[in-house]
Structure formats: structure tokens, C-alpha cells
mmCIF file with all atom_site columns, C-alpha atoms in Angstrom:
data_model
loop_
_atom_site.group_PDB
_atom_site.id
_atom_site.type_symbol
_atom_site.label_atom_id
_atom_site.label_alt_id
_atom_site.label_comp_id
_atom_site.label_asym_id
_atom_site.label_entity_id
_atom_site.label_seq_id
_atom_site.pdbx_PDB_ins_code
_atom_site.Cartn_x
_atom_site.Cartn_y
_atom_site.Cartn_z
_atom_site.occupancy
_atom_site.B_iso_or_equiv
_atom_site.pdbx_formal_charge
_atom_site.auth_seq_id
_atom_site.auth_comp_id
_atom_site.auth_asym_id
_atom_site.auth_atom_id
_atom_site.pdbx_PDB_model_num
ATOM 1   C CA . LEU N 1 1   ? -30.420 0.708   20.089 1.00 0.00 ? 1   LEU N CA 1
ATOM 2   C CA . ALA N 1 2   ? -33.023 0.465   17.386 1.00 0.00 ? 2   ALA N CA 1
ATOM 3   C CA . LYS N 1 3   ? -35.340 -2.513  17.703 1.00 0.00 ? 3   LYS N CA 1
ATOM 4   C CA . THR N 1 4   ? -35.390 -4.944  14.788 1.00 0.00 ? 4   THR N CA 1
ATOM 5   C CA . THR N 1 5   ? -38.015 -7.331  13.544 1.00 0.00 ? 5   THR N CA 1
ATOM 6   C CA . GLN N 1 6   ? -37.246 -10.251 11.311 1.00 0.00 ? 6   GLN N CA 1
ATOM 7   C CA . PRO N 1 7   ? -38.978 -13.508 10.410 1.00 0.00 ? 7   PRO N CA 1
ATOM 8   C CA . ILE N 1 8   ? -38.530 -16.259 12.973 1.00 0.00 ? 8   ILE N CA 1
ATOM 9   C CA . SER N 1 9   ? -37.823 -18.869 10.315 1.00 0.00 ? 9   SER N CA 1
ATOM 10  C CA . MET N 1 10  ? -37.560 -19.364 6.578  1.00 0.00 ? 10  MET N CA 1
ATOM 11  C CA . ASP N 1 11  ? -37.224 -22.424 4.307  1.00 0.00 ? 11  ASP N CA 1
ATOM 12  C CA . SER N 1 12  ? -35.650 -22.629 0.908  1.00 0.00 ? 12  SER N CA 1
ATOM 13  C CA . TYR N 1 13  ? -34.023 -25.041 -1.473 1.00 0.00 ? 13  TYR N CA 1
ATOM 14  C CA . GLU N 1 14  ? -30.483 -25.379 -2.727 1.00 0.00 ? 14  GLU N CA 1
ATOM 15  C CA . GLY N 1 15  ? -29.644 -23.109 -5.640 1.00 0.00 ? 15  GLY N CA 1
ATOM 16  C CA . GLN N 1 16  ? -32.353 -20.593 -4.763 1.00 0.00 ? 16  GLN N CA 1
ATOM 17  C CA . GLU N 1 17  ? -31.851 -16.943 -3.841 1.00 0.00 ? 17  GLU N CA 1
ATOM 18  C CA . VAL N 1 18  ? -32.944 -16.204 -0.312 1.00 0.00 ? 18  VAL N CA 1
ATOM 19  C CA . ASN N 1 19  ? -33.984 -12.761 0.846  1.00 0.00 ? 19  ASN N CA 1
ATOM 20  C CA . ILE N 1 20  ? -34.370 -12.037 4.562  1.00 0.00 ? 20  ILE N CA 1
ATOM 21  C CA . THR N 1 21  ? -35.994 -8.733  5.399  1.00 0.00 ? 21  THR N CA 1
ATOM 22  C CA . CYS N 1 22  ? -35.451 -6.881  8.613  1.00 0.00 ? 22  CYS N CA 1
ATOM 23  C CA . SER N 1 23  ? -37.596 -3.984  9.851  1.00 0.00 ? 23  SER N CA 1
ATOM 24  C CA . HIS N 1 24  ? -36.020 -1.232  11.911 1.00 0.00 ? 24  HIS N CA 1
ATOM 25  C CA . ASN N 1 25  ? -38.454 1.673   11.953 1.00 0.00 ? 25  ASN N CA 1
ATOM 26  C CA . ASN N 1 26  ? -36.650 3.610   14.665 1.00 0.00 ? 26  ASN N CA 1
ATOM 27  C CA . ILE N 1 27  ? -33.219 3.521   13.079 1.00 0.00 ? 27  ILE N CA 1
ATOM 28  C CA . ALA N 1 28  ? -31.149 6.569   14.009 1.00 0.00 ? 28  ALA N CA 1
ATOM 29  C CA . THR N 1 29  ? -29.175 8.769   11.666 1.00 0.00 ? 29  THR N CA 1
ATOM 30  C CA . ASN N 1 30  ? -25.832 7.389   12.812 1.00 0.00 ? 30  ASN N CA 1
ATOM 31  C CA . ASP N 1 31  ? -26.916 3.716   12.888 1.00 0.00 ? 31  ASP N CA 1
ATOM 32  C CA . TYR N 1 32  ? -25.530 1.105   10.616 1.00 0.00 ? 32  TYR N CA 1
ATOM 33  C CA . ILE N 1 33  ? -27.171 -2.225  9.675  1.00 0.00 ? 33  ILE N CA 1
ATOM 34  C CA . THR N 1 34  ? -25.127 -5.335  10.336 1.00 0.00 ? 34  THR N CA 1
ATOM 35  C CA . TRP N 1 35  ? -25.894 -8.988  9.676  1.00 0.00 ? 35  TRP N CA 1
ATOM 36  C CA . TYR N 1 36  ? -24.363 -11.894 11.515 1.00 0.00 ? 36  TYR N CA 1
ATOM 37  C CA . GLN N 1 37  ? -24.639 -15.602 10.748 1.00 0.00 ? 37  GLN N CA 1
ATOM 38  C CA . GLN N 1 38  ? -24.506 -18.287 13.392 1.00 0.00 ? 38  GLN N CA 1
ATOM 39  C CA . PHE N 1 39  ? -24.190 -22.034 12.788 1.00 0.00 ? 39  PHE N CA 1
ATOM 40  C CA . PRO N 1 40  ? -25.223 -24.416 15.542 1.00 0.00 ? 40  PRO N CA 1
ATOM 41  C CA . SER N 1 41  ? -22.776 -24.454 18.469 1.00 0.00 ? 41  SER N CA 1
ATOM 42  C CA . GLN N 1 42  ? -20.496 -21.923 16.772 1.00 0.00 ? 42  GLN N CA 1
ATOM 43  C CA . GLY N 1 43  ? -19.825 -18.229 17.405 1.00 0.00 ? 43  GLY N CA 1
ATOM 44  C CA . PRO N 1 44  ? -21.656 -15.659 15.326 1.00 0.00 ? 44  PRO N CA 1
ATOM 45  C CA . ARG N 1 45  ? -19.856 -14.579 12.192 1.00 0.00 ? 45  ARG N CA 1
ATOM 46  C CA . PHE N 1 46  ? -20.027 -11.157 10.557 1.00 0.00 ? 46  PHE N CA 1
ATOM 47  C CA . ILE N 1 47  ? -21.620 -11.270 7.078  1.00 0.00 ? 47  ILE N CA 1
ATOM 48  C CA . ILE N 1 48  ? -22.145 -7.761  5.897  1.00 0.00 ? 48  ILE N CA 1
ATOM 49  C CA . GLN N 1 49  ? -22.687 -4.173  6.998  1.00 0.00 ? 49  GLN N CA 1
ATOM 50  C CA . GLY N 1 50  ? -24.179 -1.167  5.307  1.00 0.00 ? 50  GLY N CA 1
ATOM 51  C CA . TYR N 1 51  ? -25.565 2.325   5.802  1.00 0.00 ? 51  TYR N CA 1
ATOM 52  C CA . LYS N 1 52  ? -27.623 2.957   2.733  1.00 0.00 ? 52  LYS N CA 1
ATOM 53  C CA . THR N 1 53  ? -28.362 1.722   -0.846 1.00 0.00 ? 53  THR N CA 1
ATOM 54  C CA . LYS N 1 54  ? -26.608 -1.492  -1.674 1.00 0.00 ? 54  LYS N CA 1
ATOM 55  C CA . VAL N 1 55  ? -23.556 -3.293  -0.372 1.00 0.00 ? 55  VAL N CA 1
ATOM 56  C CA . THR N 1 56  ? -22.194 -6.488  -1.849 1.00 0.00 ? 56  THR N CA 1
ATOM 57  C CA . ASN N 1 57  ? -19.401 -8.827  -0.827 1.00 0.00 ? 57  ASN N CA 1
ATOM 58  C CA . GLU N 1 58  ? -18.399 -12.329 -1.704 1.00 0.00 ? 58  GLU N CA 1
ATOM 59  C CA . VAL N 1 59  ? -21.013 -13.787 0.634  1.00 0.00 ? 59  VAL N CA 1
ATOM 60  C CA . ALA N 1 60  ? -24.133 -11.675 0.348  1.00 0.00 ? 60  ALA N CA 1
ATOM 61  C CA . SER N 1 61  ? -25.795 -8.391  -0.703 1.00 0.00 ? 61  SER N CA 1
ATOM 62  C CA . LEU N 1 62  ? -27.500 -5.943  1.543  1.00 0.00 ? 62  LEU N CA 1
ATOM 63  C CA . PHE N 1 63  ? -30.212 -3.749  0.152  1.00 0.00 ? 63  PHE N CA 1
ATOM 64  C CA . ILE N 1 64  ? -31.284 -0.666  2.108  1.00 0.00 ? 64  ILE N CA 1
ATOM 65  C CA . PRO N 1 65  ? -34.040 1.586   0.795  1.00 0.00 ? 65  PRO N CA 1
ATOM 66  C CA . ALA N 1 66  ? -33.799 5.359   1.006  1.00 0.00 ? 66  ALA N CA 1
ATOM 67  C CA . ASP N 1 67  ? -35.813 5.648   4.228  1.00 0.00 ? 67  ASP N CA 1
ATOM 68  C CA . ARG N 1 68  ? -33.588 2.974   5.872  1.00 0.00 ? 68  ARG N CA 1
ATOM 69  C CA . LYS N 1 69  ? -36.549 1.616   7.879  1.00 0.00 ? 69  LYS N CA 1
ATOM 70  C CA . SER N 1 70  ? -35.879 -1.848  6.588  1.00 0.00 ? 70  SER N CA 1
ATOM 71  C CA . SER N 1 71  ? -33.101 -3.851  4.960  1.00 0.00 ? 71  SER N CA 1
ATOM 72  C CA . THR N 1 72  ? -32.908 -7.067  3.009  1.00 0.00 ? 72  THR N CA 1
ATOM 73  C CA . LEU N 1 73  ? -30.119 -9.593  3.221  1.00 0.00 ? 73  LEU N CA 1
ATOM 74  C CA . SER N 1 74  ? -29.815 -11.462 -0.038 1.00 0.00 ? 74  SER N CA 1
ATOM 75  C CA . LEU N 1 75  ? -28.024 -14.811 -0.259 1.00 0.00 ? 75  LEU N CA 1
ATOM 76  C CA . PRO N 1 76  ? -27.499 -15.887 -3.875 1.00 0.00 ? 76  PRO N CA 1
ATOM 77  C CA . ARG N 1 77  ? -27.787 -19.595 -4.776 1.00 0.00 ? 77  ARG N CA 1
ATOM 78  C CA . VAL N 1 78  ? -27.890 -20.986 -1.309 1.00 0.00 ? 78  VAL N CA 1
ATOM 79  C CA . SER N 1 79  ? -26.519 -24.414 -0.376 1.00 0.00 ? 79  SER N CA 1
ATOM 80  C CA . LEU N 1 80  ? -27.149 -26.731 2.536  1.00 0.00 ? 80  LEU N CA 1
ATOM 81  C CA . SER N 1 81  ? -24.242 -25.131 4.338  1.00 0.00 ? 81  SER N CA 1
ATOM 82  C CA . ASP N 1 82  ? -26.161 -21.832 4.487  1.00 0.00 ? 82  ASP N CA 1
ATOM 83  C CA . THR N 1 83  ? -28.509 -23.347 7.018  1.00 0.00 ? 83  THR N CA 1
ATOM 84  C CA . ALA N 1 84  ? -27.995 -21.103 10.082 1.00 0.00 ? 84  ALA N CA 1
ATOM 85  C CA . VAL N 1 85  ? -29.525 -18.368 12.179 1.00 0.00 ? 85  VAL N CA 1
ATOM 86  C CA . TYR N 1 86  ? -29.199 -14.891 10.711 1.00 0.00 ? 86  TYR N CA 1
ATOM 87  C CA . TYR N 1 87  ? -29.245 -11.844 12.969 1.00 0.00 ? 87  TYR N CA 1
ATOM 88  C CA . CYS N 1 88  ? -30.011 -8.315  11.880 1.00 0.00 ? 88  CYS N CA 1
ATOM 89  C CA . LEU N 1 89  ? -28.474 -5.672  14.085 1.00 0.00 ? 89  LEU N CA 1
ATOM 90  C CA . VAL N 1 90  ? -28.810 -1.917  14.068 1.00 0.00 ? 90  VAL N CA 1
ATOM 91  C CA . GLY N 1 91  ? -26.498 0.395   15.928 1.00 0.00 ? 91  GLY N CA 1
ATOM 92  C CA . PRO N 1 92  ? -23.681 2.890   15.765 1.00 0.00 ? 92  PRO N CA 1
ATOM 93  C CA . TYR N 1 93  ? -20.749 1.858   13.661 1.00 0.00 ? 93  TYR N CA 1
ATOM 94  C CA . SER N 1 94  ? -18.321 1.131   16.411 1.00 0.00 ? 94  SER N CA 1
ATOM 95  C CA . SER N 1 95  ? -16.440 -2.018  17.119 1.00 0.00 ? 95  SER N CA 1
ATOM 96  C CA . ALA N 1 96  ? -16.361 -0.934  20.730 1.00 0.00 ? 96  ALA N CA 1
ATOM 97  C CA . SER N 1 97  ? -20.059 -1.446  21.087 1.00 0.00 ? 97  SER N CA 1
ATOM 98  C CA . LYS N 1 98  ? -21.523 -4.540  22.610 1.00 0.00 ? 98  LYS N CA 1
ATOM 99  C CA . ILE N 1 99  ? -23.803 -6.457  20.281 1.00 0.00 ? 99  ILE N CA 1
ATOM 100 C CA . ILE N 1 100 ? -27.446 -6.800  21.327 1.00 0.00 ? 100 ILE N CA 1
ATOM 101 C CA . PHE N 1 101 ? -28.774 -9.828  19.587 1.00 0.00 ? 101 PHE N CA 1
ATOM 102 C CA . GLY N 1 102 ? -32.491 -9.960  18.980 1.00 0.00 ? 102 GLY N CA 1
ATOM 103 C CA . SER N 1 103 ? -34.418 -12.926 17.720 1.00 0.00 ? 103 SER N CA 1
ATOM 104 C CA . GLY N 1 104 ? -32.725 -14.049 14.510 1.00 0.00 ? 104 GLY N CA 1
ATOM 105 C CA . THR N 1 105 ? -34.099 -15.815 11.463 1.00 0.00 ? 105 THR N CA 1
ATOM 106 C CA . ARG N 1 106 ? -33.568 -19.552 11.396 1.00 0.00 ? 106 ARG N CA 1
ATOM 107 C CA . LEU N 1 107 ? -32.940 -20.392 7.753  1.00 0.00 ? 107 LEU N CA 1
ATOM 108 C CA . SER N 1 108 ? -33.275 -23.974 6.686  1.00 0.00 ? 108 SER N CA 1
ATOM 109 C CA . ILE N 1 109 ? -32.066 -25.098 3.262  1.00 0.00 ? 109 ILE N CA 1
ATOM 110 C CA . ARG N 1 110 ? -33.391 -28.316 1.809  1.00 0.00 ? 110 ARG N CA 1
ATOM 111 C CA . PRO N 1 111 ? -31.830 -30.398 -0.968 1.00 0.00 ? 111 PRO N CA 1
ATOM 112 C CA . ALA R 2 1   ? -5.423  -15.882 9.849  1.00 0.00 ? 1   ALA R CA 1
ATOM 113 C CA . ALA R 2 2   ? -5.367  -16.119 13.584 1.00 0.00 ? 2   ALA R CA 1
ATOM 114 C CA . GLY R 2 3   ? -8.752  -16.336 15.322 1.00 0.00 ? 3   GLY R CA 1
ATOM 115 C CA . VAL R 2 4   ? -10.085 -15.934 18.794 1.00 0.00 ? 4   VAL R CA 1
ATOM 116 C CA . ILE R 2 5   ? -9.073  -18.842 21.006 1.00 0.00 ? 5   ILE R CA 1
ATOM 117 C CA . GLN R 2 6   ? -11.147 -20.047 23.871 1.00 0.00 ? 6   GLN R CA 1
ATOM 118 C CA . SER R 2 7   ? -10.348 -22.678 26.421 1.00 0.00 ? 7   SER R CA 1
ATOM 119 C CA . PRO R 2 8   ? -11.517 -25.012 27.527 1.00 0.00 ? 8   PRO R CA 1
ATOM 120 C CA . ARG R 2 9   ? -13.902 -25.923 24.722 1.00 0.00 ? 9   ARG R CA 1
ATOM 121 C CA . HIS R 2 10  ? -16.004 -28.095 27.022 1.00 0.00 ? 10  HIS R CA 1
ATOM 122 C CA . LEU R 2 11  ? -16.362 -27.992 30.737 1.00 0.00 ? 11  LEU R CA 1
ATOM 123 C CA . ILE R 2 12  ? -18.470 -30.010 33.175 1.00 0.00 ? 12  ILE R CA 1
ATOM 124 C CA . LYS R 2 13  ? -18.979 -28.789 36.689 1.00 0.00 ? 13  LYS R CA 1
ATOM 125 C CA . GLU R 2 14  ? -21.264 -29.486 39.554 1.00 0.00 ? 14  GLU R CA 1
ATOM 126 C CA . LYS R 2 15  ? -23.537 -27.047 41.312 1.00 0.00 ? 15  LYS R CA 1
ATOM 127 C CA . ARG R 2 16  ? -21.798 -24.635 43.635 1.00 0.00 ? 16  ARG R CA 1
ATOM 128 C CA . GLU R 2 17  ? -18.428 -25.271 41.992 1.00 0.00 ? 17  GLU R CA 1
ATOM 129 C CA . THR R 2 18  ? -16.332 -22.585 40.290 1.00 0.00 ? 18  THR R CA 1
ATOM 130 C CA . ALA R 2 19  ? -15.206 -22.314 36.660 1.00 0.00 ? 19  ALA R CA 1
ATOM 131 C CA . THR R 2 20  ? -12.740 -20.165 34.779 1.00 0.00 ? 20  THR R CA 1
ATOM 132 C CA . LEU R 2 21  ? -13.077 -19.631 31.090 1.00 0.00 ? 21  LEU R CA 1
ATOM 133 C CA . LYS R 2 22  ? -10.196 -18.149 29.098 1.00 0.00 ? 22  LYS R CA 1
ATOM 134 C CA . CYS R 2 23  ? -10.170 -16.073 25.951 1.00 0.00 ? 23  CYS R CA 1
ATOM 135 C CA . TYR R 2 24  ? -7.218  -15.180 23.769 1.00 0.00 ? 24  TYR R CA 1
ATOM 136 C CA . PRO R 2 25  ? -8.099  -12.410 21.321 1.00 0.00 ? 25  PRO R CA 1
ATOM 137 C CA . ILE R 2 26  ? -6.848  -12.032 17.854 1.00 0.00 ? 26  ILE R CA 1
ATOM 138 C CA . PRO R 2 27  ? -3.328  -10.525 17.956 1.00 0.00 ? 27  PRO R CA 1
ATOM 139 C CA . ARG R 2 28  ? -3.411  -6.709  18.198 1.00 0.00 ? 28  ARG R CA 1
ATOM 140 C CA . HIS R 2 29  ? -7.032  -6.632  19.253 1.00 0.00 ? 29  HIS R CA 1
ATOM 141 C CA . ASP R 2 30  ? -7.516  -4.487  22.337 1.00 0.00 ? 30  ASP R CA 1
ATOM 142 C CA . THR R 2 31  ? -11.131 -5.206  23.225 1.00 0.00 ? 31  THR R CA 1
ATOM 143 C CA . VAL R 2 32  ? -12.731 -8.353  24.450 1.00 0.00 ? 32  VAL R CA 1
ATOM 144 C CA . TYR R 2 33  ? -16.408 -9.133  24.907 1.00 0.00 ? 33  TYR R CA 1
ATOM 145 C CA . TRP R 2 34  ? -18.106 -12.060 26.668 1.00 0.00 ? 34  TRP R CA 1
ATOM 146 C CA . TYR R 2 35  ? -21.531 -13.434 25.640 1.00 0.00 ? 35  TYR R CA 1
ATOM 147 C CA . GLN R 2 36  ? -23.664 -16.195 27.092 1.00 0.00 ? 36  GLN R CA 1
ATOM 148 C CA . GLN R 2 37  ? -25.980 -18.281 24.946 1.00 0.00 ? 37  GLN R CA 1
ATOM 149 C CA . GLY R 2 38  ? -28.386 -20.616 26.652 1.00 0.00 ? 38  GLY R CA 1
ATOM 150 C CA . PRO R 2 39  ? -29.957 -23.601 24.923 1.00 0.00 ? 39  PRO R CA 1
ATOM 151 C CA . GLY R 2 40  ? -32.247 -22.363 22.109 1.00 0.00 ? 40  GLY R CA 1
ATOM 152 C CA . GLN R 2 41  ? -31.617 -18.734 23.013 1.00 0.00 ? 41  GLN R CA 1
ATOM 153 C CA . ASP R 2 42  ? -29.879 -15.844 21.410 1.00 0.00 ? 42  ASP R CA 1
ATOM 154 C CA . PRO R 2 43  ? -26.460 -14.671 22.601 1.00 0.00 ? 43  PRO R CA 1
ATOM 155 C CA . GLN R 2 44  ? -26.607 -12.267 25.539 1.00 0.00 ? 44  GLN R CA 1
ATOM 156 C CA . PHE R 2 45  ? -23.893 -9.721  26.243 1.00 0.00 ? 45  PHE R CA 1
ATOM 157 C CA . LEU R 2 46  ? -22.192 -10.128 29.603 1.00 0.00 ? 46  LEU R CA 1
ATOM 158 C CA . ILE R 2 47  ? -19.246 -7.780  29.862 1.00 0.00 ? 47  ILE R CA 1
ATOM 159 C CA . SER R 2 48  ? -16.502 -6.168  27.823 1.00 0.00 ? 48  SER R CA 1
ATOM 160 C CA . PHE R 2 49  ? -13.013 -4.832  28.342 1.00 0.00 ? 49  PHE R CA 1
ATOM 161 C CA . TYR R 2 50  ? -10.971 -2.263  26.517 1.00 0.00 ? 50  TYR R CA 1
ATOM 162 C CA . GLU R 2 51  ? -7.284  -1.848  27.229 1.00 0.00 ? 51  GLU R CA 1
ATOM 163 C CA . LYS R 2 52  ? -7.630  -3.950  30.376 1.00 0.00 ? 52  LYS R CA 1
ATOM 164 C CA . MET R 2 53  ? -10.442 -1.793  31.777 1.00 0.00 ? 53  MET R CA 1
ATOM 165 C CA . GLN R 2 54  ? -14.069 -2.776  31.980 1.00 0.00 ? 54  GLN R CA 1
ATOM 166 C CA . SER R 2 55  ? -15.817 -0.855  29.247 1.00 0.00 ? 55  SER R CA 1
ATOM 167 C CA . ASP R 2 56  ? -19.399 -2.111  29.436 1.00 0.00 ? 56  ASP R CA 1
ATOM 168 C CA . LYS R 2 57  ? -21.496 -4.410  31.516 1.00 0.00 ? 57  LYS R CA 1
ATOM 169 C CA . GLY R 2 58  ? -24.590 -6.346  30.599 1.00 0.00 ? 58  GLY R CA 1
ATOM 170 C CA . SER R 2 59  ? -26.625 -8.984  32.354 1.00 0.00 ? 59  SER R CA 1
ATOM 171 C CA . ILE R 2 60  ? -23.752 -10.572 34.147 1.00 0.00 ? 60  ILE R CA 1
ATOM 172 C CA . PRO R 2 61  ? -24.608 -12.207 37.500 1.00 0.00 ? 61  PRO R CA 1
ATOM 173 C CA . ASP R 2 62  ? -22.772 -10.972 40.600 1.00 0.00 ? 62  ASP R CA 1
ATOM 174 C CA . ARG R 2 63  ? -21.390 -14.498 40.933 1.00 0.00 ? 63  ARG R CA 1
ATOM 175 C CA . PHE R 2 64  ? -19.402 -13.864 37.750 1.00 0.00 ? 64  PHE R CA 1
ATOM 176 C CA . SER R 2 65  ? -16.357 -11.705 37.385 1.00 0.00 ? 65  SER R CA 1
ATOM 177 C CA . ALA R 2 66  ? -13.940 -11.085 34.586 1.00 0.00 ? 66  ALA R CA 1
ATOM 178 C CA . GLN R 2 67  ? -10.758 -9.261  33.790 1.00 0.00 ? 67  GLN R CA 1
ATOM 179 C CA . GLN R 2 68  ? -8.435  -8.542  30.948 1.00 0.00 ? 68  GLN R CA 1
ATOM 180 C CA . PHE R 2 69  ? -4.739  -9.041  31.450 1.00 0.00 ? 69  PHE R CA 1
ATOM 181 C CA . SER R 2 70  ? -1.680  -7.152  30.206 1.00 0.00 ? 70  SER R CA 1
ATOM 182 C CA . ASP R 2 71  ? -1.366  -9.540  27.228 1.00 0.00 ? 71  ASP R CA 1
ATOM 183 C CA . TYR R 2 72  ? -5.048  -8.755  26.439 1.00 0.00 ? 72  TYR R CA 1
ATOM 184 C CA . HIS R 2 73  ? -6.307  -12.234 27.174 1.00 0.00 ? 73  HIS R CA 1
ATOM 185 C CA . SER R 2 74  ? -9.391  -12.313 29.350 1.00 0.00 ? 74  SER R CA 1
ATOM 186 C CA . GLU R 2 75  ? -10.807 -14.691 31.933 1.00 0.00 ? 75  GLU R CA 1
ATOM 187 C CA . LEU R 2 76  ? -14.378 -15.142 33.015 1.00 0.00 ? 76  LEU R CA 1
ATOM 188 C CA . ASN R 2 77  ? -14.612 -16.446 36.534 1.00 0.00 ? 77  ASN R CA 1
ATOM 189 C CA . MET R 2 78  ? -17.854 -18.090 37.583 1.00 0.00 ? 78  MET R CA 1
ATOM 190 C CA . SER R 2 79  ? -18.573 -19.116 41.169 1.00 0.00 ? 79  SER R CA 1
ATOM 191 C CA . SER R 2 80  ? -21.378 -20.868 42.951 1.00 0.00 ? 80  SER R CA 1
ATOM 192 C CA . LEU R 2 81  ? -22.423 -22.399 39.672 1.00 0.00 ? 81  LEU R CA 1
ATOM 193 C CA . GLU R 2 82  ? -26.100 -23.054 39.095 1.00 0.00 ? 82  GLU R CA 1
ATOM 194 C CA . LEU R 2 83  ? -27.859 -25.376 36.709 1.00 0.00 ? 83  LEU R CA 1
ATOM 195 C CA . GLY R 2 84  ? -29.011 -22.321 34.755 1.00 0.00 ? 84  GLY R CA 1
ATOM 196 C CA . ASP R 2 85  ? -25.440 -21.363 34.034 1.00 0.00 ? 85  ASP R CA 1
ATOM 197 C CA . SER R 2 86  ? -25.221 -24.235 31.560 1.00 0.00 ? 86  SER R CA 1
ATOM 198 C CA . ALA R 2 87  ? -24.699 -22.505 28.259 1.00 0.00 ? 87  ALA R CA 1
ATOM 199 C CA . LEU R 2 88  ? -22.296 -21.649 25.474 1.00 0.00 ? 88  LEU R CA 1
ATOM 200 C CA . TYR R 2 89  ? -19.977 -18.842 26.406 1.00 0.00 ? 89  TYR R CA 1
ATOM 201 C CA . PHE R 2 90  ? -18.513 -16.881 23.528 1.00 0.00 ? 90  PHE R CA 1
ATOM 202 C CA . CYS R 2 91  ? -15.678 -14.470 23.608 1.00 0.00 ? 91  CYS R CA 1
ATOM 203 C CA . ALA R 2 92  ? -15.244 -11.906 20.863 1.00 0.00 ? 92  ALA R CA 1
ATOM 204 C CA . SER R 2 93  ? -12.489 -9.441  20.136 1.00 0.00 ? 93  SER R CA 1
ATOM 205 C CA . SER R 2 94  ? -12.042 -6.331  18.107 1.00 0.00 ? 94  SER R CA 1
ATOM 206 C CA . LEU R 2 95  ? -9.636  -3.488  17.447 1.00 0.00 ? 95  LEU R CA 1
ATOM 207 C CA . VAL R 2 96  ? -11.291 -0.262  18.411 1.00 0.00 ? 96  VAL R CA 1
ATOM 208 C CA . ALA R 2 97  ? -8.931  1.979   16.496 1.00 0.00 ? 97  ALA R CA 1
ATOM 209 C CA . GLY R 2 98  ? -9.363  -0.138  13.418 1.00 0.00 ? 98  GLY R CA 1
ATOM 210 C CA . GLU R 2 99  ? -13.175 0.147   13.659 1.00 0.00 ? 99  GLU R CA 1
ATOM 211 C CA . GLU R 2 100 ? -13.397 -3.506  12.752 1.00 0.00 ? 100 GLU R CA 1
ATOM 212 C CA . THR R 2 101 ? -16.325 -5.780  13.538 1.00 0.00 ? 101 THR R CA 1
ATOM 213 C CA . GLN R 2 102 ? -16.199 -8.226  16.370 1.00 0.00 ? 102 GLN R CA 1
ATOM 214 C CA . TYR R 2 103 ? -14.742 -11.603 15.702 1.00 0.00 ? 103 TYR R CA 1
ATOM 215 C CA . PHE R 2 104 ? -16.180 -14.468 17.798 1.00 0.00 ? 104 PHE R CA 1
ATOM 216 C CA . GLY R 2 105 ? -14.382 -17.434 19.182 1.00 0.00 ? 105 GLY R CA 1
ATOM 217 C CA . PRO R 2 106 ? -15.637 -21.032 18.971 1.00 0.00 ? 106 PRO R CA 1
ATOM 218 C CA . GLY R 2 107 ? -17.128 -20.872 22.440 1.00 0.00 ? 107 GLY R CA 1
ATOM 219 C CA . THR R 2 108 ? -16.869 -22.872 25.674 1.00 0.00 ? 108 THR R CA 1
ATOM 220 C CA . ARG R 2 109 ? -19.727 -25.204 26.371 1.00 0.00 ? 109 ARG R CA 1
ATOM 221 C CA . LEU R 2 110 ? -20.359 -25.317 30.120 1.00 0.00 ? 110 LEU R CA 1
ATOM 222 C CA . LEU R 2 111 ? -22.522 -27.992 31.613 1.00 0.00 ? 111 LEU R CA 1
ATOM 223 C CA . VAL R 2 112 ? -23.476 -27.687 35.237 1.00 0.00 ? 112 VAL R CA 1
ATOM 224 C CA . LEU R 2 113 ? -24.796 -30.888 36.834 1.00 0.00 ? 113 LEU R CA 1
#
């Protein structure tokens, strides 16, 4: 599985847009990029998944450049409830695959 | 919508005791995964089952065993508990044929004294 690198922590304020970038230089042709969110003492929750260009859902947007060596998770107008750890994962698109969690980004939102 | 159910939610055991954690996947899901998350750590994959057969194995101690039953629920059996086994244990489920993402349960918090 491709190794990912993302910031250990980020701070922002309510109402701001937050962008978390993940580097995955060794991404394979058949790899997808998936982001999970985890609140304290809760199970991780799927946020968004993409292969290339841009993907948007009701929670976030995922921007993937043409070379796919990085990706950016964008959270619009964050609130205090967005305080969580965000994990960037790269691997084959298969729900039968185990998830290898790397070190996520601890996002803290302040009032 | 139905979610993954885990029981118990909290469990306190003493060293060298045994523990059994249960996981009830989302209806129709055929795959179950177990993860362990120690304090301040990231979740670590332990083991998974697809159609009642072990499909993958991670860093699961030999003291631990697991199985998936005919109704697709799964149990993680932990013996000779050690202090270091204190952690959150998450179960996730998915439907392979549907190519859906994994859905995680609320976790079981195990404390070994």
C-alpha cells in the first residue's frame, strides 16, 4: 500500500475553510484515495473517496491533481464539531481490503 | 439506517482473564474486520472474515482468536489478558459484492487491570 504523509495537526476557526493535504508519491495506477474522520472514542467514519480530479459530497471536497501524487481534503465552513482526526488512505478500491491507518491529522477548530 | 453493533461497550478485566467481544454487522454485509486502537494511537488492523472464512490477518496476538458465525456476526476472543491489551476495539463491516466502504461500529473499550 502506498505510504501517505499528512500534517500531524492543524488549527482553524469556525466558519473557515480547512484544507488538509496528503502526499502519496508512490500511488499505484489502481489506487484510490480515501479519507476517514474519527471523533474521540468513536469508530472512524468514511468521508470521501476519489481517483482523480475533483469529488464533492455533502460533507467535503477532494481535489486530486493530474499526477495523483497528492490530494487535498477541503472542509467548507468548519464548525466546532469538525474537530477530529482525519486519515488519508491510499489503496485499491475494494471493500474487502483491510484499512491500514497511518498517522492522521488532528484538526482542532476554535470558536 | 442500521449500523454495526458491538457489545459490550465497556469491559473491565484483570490480567490473565479472558474476554469476548461481539460484533453484529450491518444487515446483508458479509465481511467483518477487527481493529485495535491503543490510547493515543491509530487503529491497527487485527483480522477479517469474509463469508465466515478468515480473509486476512494483521498484527493479532496468538492469544487472540476470532470467528464469524453463520449469521455473520463475529466474536473476538482474548485470553491471558495483559495490561497492554487495554484499548478500543472496533469492528467494521462491508459488503464485498457492493464494493462499499467499511462501516465502523462504536467500539468496545477494554480496560485490563
